[in-house]
Coordinates of N, CA and C in Angstrom, one line a residue:
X8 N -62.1 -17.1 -97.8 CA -63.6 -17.2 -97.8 C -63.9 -18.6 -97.2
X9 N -64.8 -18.7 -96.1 CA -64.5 -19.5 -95.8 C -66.1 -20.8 -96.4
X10 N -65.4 -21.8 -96.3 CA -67.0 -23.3 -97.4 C -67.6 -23.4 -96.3
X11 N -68.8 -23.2 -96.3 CA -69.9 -23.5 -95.6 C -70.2 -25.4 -95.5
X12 N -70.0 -26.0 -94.5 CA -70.2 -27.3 -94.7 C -71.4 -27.8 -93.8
X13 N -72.0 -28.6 -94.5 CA -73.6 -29.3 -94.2 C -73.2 -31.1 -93.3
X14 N -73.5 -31.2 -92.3 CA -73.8 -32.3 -91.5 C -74.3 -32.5 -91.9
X15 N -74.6 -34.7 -92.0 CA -75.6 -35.2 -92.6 C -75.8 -36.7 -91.3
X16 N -76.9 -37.2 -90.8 CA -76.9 -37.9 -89.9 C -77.2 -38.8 -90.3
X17 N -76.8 -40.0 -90.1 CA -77.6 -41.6 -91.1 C -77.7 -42.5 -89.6
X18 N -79.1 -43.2 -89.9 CA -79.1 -44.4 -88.4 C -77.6 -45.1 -88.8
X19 N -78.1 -46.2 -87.8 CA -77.1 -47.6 -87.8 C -77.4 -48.0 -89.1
X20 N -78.7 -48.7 -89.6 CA -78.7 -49.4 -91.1 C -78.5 -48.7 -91.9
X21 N -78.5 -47.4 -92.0 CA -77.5 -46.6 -93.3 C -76.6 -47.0 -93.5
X22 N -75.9 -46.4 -92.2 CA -74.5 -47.0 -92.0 C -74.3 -47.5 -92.5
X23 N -74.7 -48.9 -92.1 CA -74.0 -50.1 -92.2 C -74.5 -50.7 -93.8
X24 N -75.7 -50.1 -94.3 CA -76.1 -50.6 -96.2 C -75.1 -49.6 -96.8
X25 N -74.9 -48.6 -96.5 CA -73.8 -47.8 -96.8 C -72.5 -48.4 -97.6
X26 N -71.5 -49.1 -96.7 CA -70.4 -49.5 -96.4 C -70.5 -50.9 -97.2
X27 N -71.7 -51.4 -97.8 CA -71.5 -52.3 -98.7 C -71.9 -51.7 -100.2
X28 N -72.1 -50.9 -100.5 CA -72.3 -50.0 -101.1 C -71.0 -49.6 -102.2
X29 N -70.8 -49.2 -103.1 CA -69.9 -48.4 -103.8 C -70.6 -47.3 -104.3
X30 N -69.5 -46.1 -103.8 CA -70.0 -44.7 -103.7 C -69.1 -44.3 -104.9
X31 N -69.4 -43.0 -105.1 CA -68.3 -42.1 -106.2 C -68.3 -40.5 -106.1
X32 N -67.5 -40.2 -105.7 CA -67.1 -38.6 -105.5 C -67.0 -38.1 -106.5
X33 N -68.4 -37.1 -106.9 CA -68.1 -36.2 -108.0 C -67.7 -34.7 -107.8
X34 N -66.7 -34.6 -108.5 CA -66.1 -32.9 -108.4 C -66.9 -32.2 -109.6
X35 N -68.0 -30.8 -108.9 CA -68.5 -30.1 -110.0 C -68.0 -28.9 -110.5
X36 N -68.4 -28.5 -111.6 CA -67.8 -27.8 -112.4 C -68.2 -26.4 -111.1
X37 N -67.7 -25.0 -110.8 CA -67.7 -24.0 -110.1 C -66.9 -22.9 -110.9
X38 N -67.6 -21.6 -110.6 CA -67.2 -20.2 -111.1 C -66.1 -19.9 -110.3
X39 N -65.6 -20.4 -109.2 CA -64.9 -19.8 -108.5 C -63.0 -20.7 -107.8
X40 N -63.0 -21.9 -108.6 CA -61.8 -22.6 -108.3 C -61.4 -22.7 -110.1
X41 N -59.6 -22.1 -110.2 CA -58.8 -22.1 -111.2 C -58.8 -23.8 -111.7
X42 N -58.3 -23.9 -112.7 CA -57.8 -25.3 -113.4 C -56.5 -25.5 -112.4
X43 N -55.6 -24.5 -111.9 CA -54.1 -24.9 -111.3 C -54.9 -25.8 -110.2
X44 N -55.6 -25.1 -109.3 CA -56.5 -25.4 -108.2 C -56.7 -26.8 -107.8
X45 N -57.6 -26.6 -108.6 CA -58.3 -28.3 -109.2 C -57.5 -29.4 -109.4
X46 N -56.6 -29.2 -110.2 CA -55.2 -29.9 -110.6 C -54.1 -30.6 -109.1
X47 N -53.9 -29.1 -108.8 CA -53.3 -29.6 -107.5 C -54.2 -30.0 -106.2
X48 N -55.0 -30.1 -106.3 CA -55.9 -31.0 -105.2 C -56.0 -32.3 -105.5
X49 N -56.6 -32.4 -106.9 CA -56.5 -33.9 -107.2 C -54.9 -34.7 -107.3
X50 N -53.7 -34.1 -107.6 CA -52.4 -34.8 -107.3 C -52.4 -34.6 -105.7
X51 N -52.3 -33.8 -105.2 CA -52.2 -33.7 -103.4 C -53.0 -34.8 -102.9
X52 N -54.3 -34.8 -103.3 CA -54.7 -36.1 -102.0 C -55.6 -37.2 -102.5
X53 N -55.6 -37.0 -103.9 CA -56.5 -37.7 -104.7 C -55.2 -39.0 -105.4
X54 N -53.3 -38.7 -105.2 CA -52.8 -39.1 -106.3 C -52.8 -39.4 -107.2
X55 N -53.1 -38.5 -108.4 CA -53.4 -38.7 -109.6 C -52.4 -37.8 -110.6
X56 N -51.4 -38.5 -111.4 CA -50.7 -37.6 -112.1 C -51.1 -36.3 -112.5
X57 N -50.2 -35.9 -113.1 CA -50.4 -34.0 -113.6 C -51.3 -34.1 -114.9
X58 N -50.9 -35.7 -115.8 CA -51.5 -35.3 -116.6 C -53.2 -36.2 -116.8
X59 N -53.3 -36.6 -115.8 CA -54.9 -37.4 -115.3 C -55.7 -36.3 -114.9
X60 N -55.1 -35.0 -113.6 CA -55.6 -34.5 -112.8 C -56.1 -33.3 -114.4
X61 N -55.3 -33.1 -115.2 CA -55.8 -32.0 -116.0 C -56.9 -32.6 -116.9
X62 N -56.8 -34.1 -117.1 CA -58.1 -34.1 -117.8 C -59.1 -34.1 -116.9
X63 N -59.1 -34.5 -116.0 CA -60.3 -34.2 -115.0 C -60.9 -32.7 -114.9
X64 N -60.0 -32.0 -114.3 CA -60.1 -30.3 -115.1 C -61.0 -30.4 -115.9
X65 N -60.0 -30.4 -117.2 CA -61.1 -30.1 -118.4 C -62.3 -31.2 -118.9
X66 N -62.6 -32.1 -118.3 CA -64.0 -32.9 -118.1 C -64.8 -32.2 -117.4
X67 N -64.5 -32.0 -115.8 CA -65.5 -30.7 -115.5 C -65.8 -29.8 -116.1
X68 N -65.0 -29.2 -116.5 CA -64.9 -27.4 -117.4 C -65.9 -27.5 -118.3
X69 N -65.5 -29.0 -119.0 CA -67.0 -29.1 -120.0 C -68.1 -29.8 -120.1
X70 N -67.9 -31.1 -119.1 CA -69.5 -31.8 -119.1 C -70.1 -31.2 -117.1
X71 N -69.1 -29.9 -116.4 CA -70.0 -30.1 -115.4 C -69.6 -30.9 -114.2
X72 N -69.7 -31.9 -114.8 CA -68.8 -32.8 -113.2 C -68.0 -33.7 -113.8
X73 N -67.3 -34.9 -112.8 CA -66.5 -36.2 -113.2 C -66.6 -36.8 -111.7
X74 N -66.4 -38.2 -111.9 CA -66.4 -38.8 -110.9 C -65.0 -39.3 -110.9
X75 N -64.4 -38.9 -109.7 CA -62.7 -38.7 -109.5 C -62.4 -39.7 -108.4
X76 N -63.4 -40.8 -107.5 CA -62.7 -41.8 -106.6 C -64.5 -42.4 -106.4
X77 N -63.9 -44.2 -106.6 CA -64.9 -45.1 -106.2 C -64.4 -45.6 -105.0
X78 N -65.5 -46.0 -104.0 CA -65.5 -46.5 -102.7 C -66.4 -46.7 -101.8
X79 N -66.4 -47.0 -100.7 CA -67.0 -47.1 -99.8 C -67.7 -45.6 -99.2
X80 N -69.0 -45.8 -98.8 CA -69.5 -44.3 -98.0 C -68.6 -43.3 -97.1
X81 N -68.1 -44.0 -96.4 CA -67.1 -44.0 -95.7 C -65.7 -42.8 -95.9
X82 N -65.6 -44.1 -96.9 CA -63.9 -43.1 -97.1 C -64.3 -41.8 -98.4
X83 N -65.5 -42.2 -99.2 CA -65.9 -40.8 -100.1 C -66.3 -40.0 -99.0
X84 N -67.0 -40.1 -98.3 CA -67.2 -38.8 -97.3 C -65.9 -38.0 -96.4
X85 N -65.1 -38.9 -96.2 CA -63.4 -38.4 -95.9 C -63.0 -37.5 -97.0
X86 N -63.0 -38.0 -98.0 CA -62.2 -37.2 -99.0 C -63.3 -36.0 -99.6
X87 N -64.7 -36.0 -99.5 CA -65.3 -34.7 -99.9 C -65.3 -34.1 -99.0
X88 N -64.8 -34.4 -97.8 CA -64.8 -33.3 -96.4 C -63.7 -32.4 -96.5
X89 N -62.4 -33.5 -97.3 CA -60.8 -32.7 -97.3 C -60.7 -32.0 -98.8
X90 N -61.9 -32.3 -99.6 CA -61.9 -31.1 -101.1 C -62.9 -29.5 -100.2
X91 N -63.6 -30.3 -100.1 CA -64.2 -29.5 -99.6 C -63.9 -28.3 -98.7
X92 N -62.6 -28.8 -97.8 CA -61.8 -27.5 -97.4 C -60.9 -26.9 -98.1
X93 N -60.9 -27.6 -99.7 CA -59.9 -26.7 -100.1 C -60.9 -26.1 -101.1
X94 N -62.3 -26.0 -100.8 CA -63.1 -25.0 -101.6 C -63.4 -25.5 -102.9
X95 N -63.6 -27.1 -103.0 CA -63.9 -27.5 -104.4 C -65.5 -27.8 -104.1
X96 N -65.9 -27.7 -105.3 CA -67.3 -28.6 -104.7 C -67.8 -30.0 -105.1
X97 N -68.0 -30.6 -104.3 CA -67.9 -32.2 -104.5 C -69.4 -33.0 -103.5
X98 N -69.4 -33.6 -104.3 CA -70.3 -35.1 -103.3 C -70.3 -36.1 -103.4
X99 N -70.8 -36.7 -103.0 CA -71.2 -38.2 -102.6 C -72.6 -39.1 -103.3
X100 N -72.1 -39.4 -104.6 CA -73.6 -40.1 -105.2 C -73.7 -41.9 -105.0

């Protein structure tokens, strides 16, 4: 099935307030991605042990979301682009 993904356009001064900015990637809770899923996405490109990635898991499972990587606009938008193809749902706050 394939994730529907949304373009988003920012001027230059976005940009660039952006990038001074610290952002945080939250993974939300969804009906349709397993705990194995989740788990192995976050050790695959998130590196985060087996046993970090499962509390993350079950933080979603029960409050809904977690915020799983602080950074720059920049590189959170890299890594919600690469959850995102593996069908998780995630953004950028």
């Amino acid at each position: 099935m394939p994730t529907e993904v949304q373009e988003q356009t920012l001027t230059f001064e976005e940009l660039m307030a952006s990038l001074k900015e610290m952002h945080r990637l939250i993974l939300w809770n969804d009906d349709h991605n397993t705990f194995d899923h989740v788990i192995h996405c976050m050790i695959k490109y998130l590196d985060y042990s087996e046993s970090q990635a499962e509390k993350i898991a079950w933080k979603v499972h029960n409050e809904g979301k977690c915020a799983v990587l602080e950074g720059s606009f920049t590189e959170m938008e890299v890594y919600r682009k690469i959850l995102q193809q593996e069908g998780l749902t995630v953004s950028v706050e």
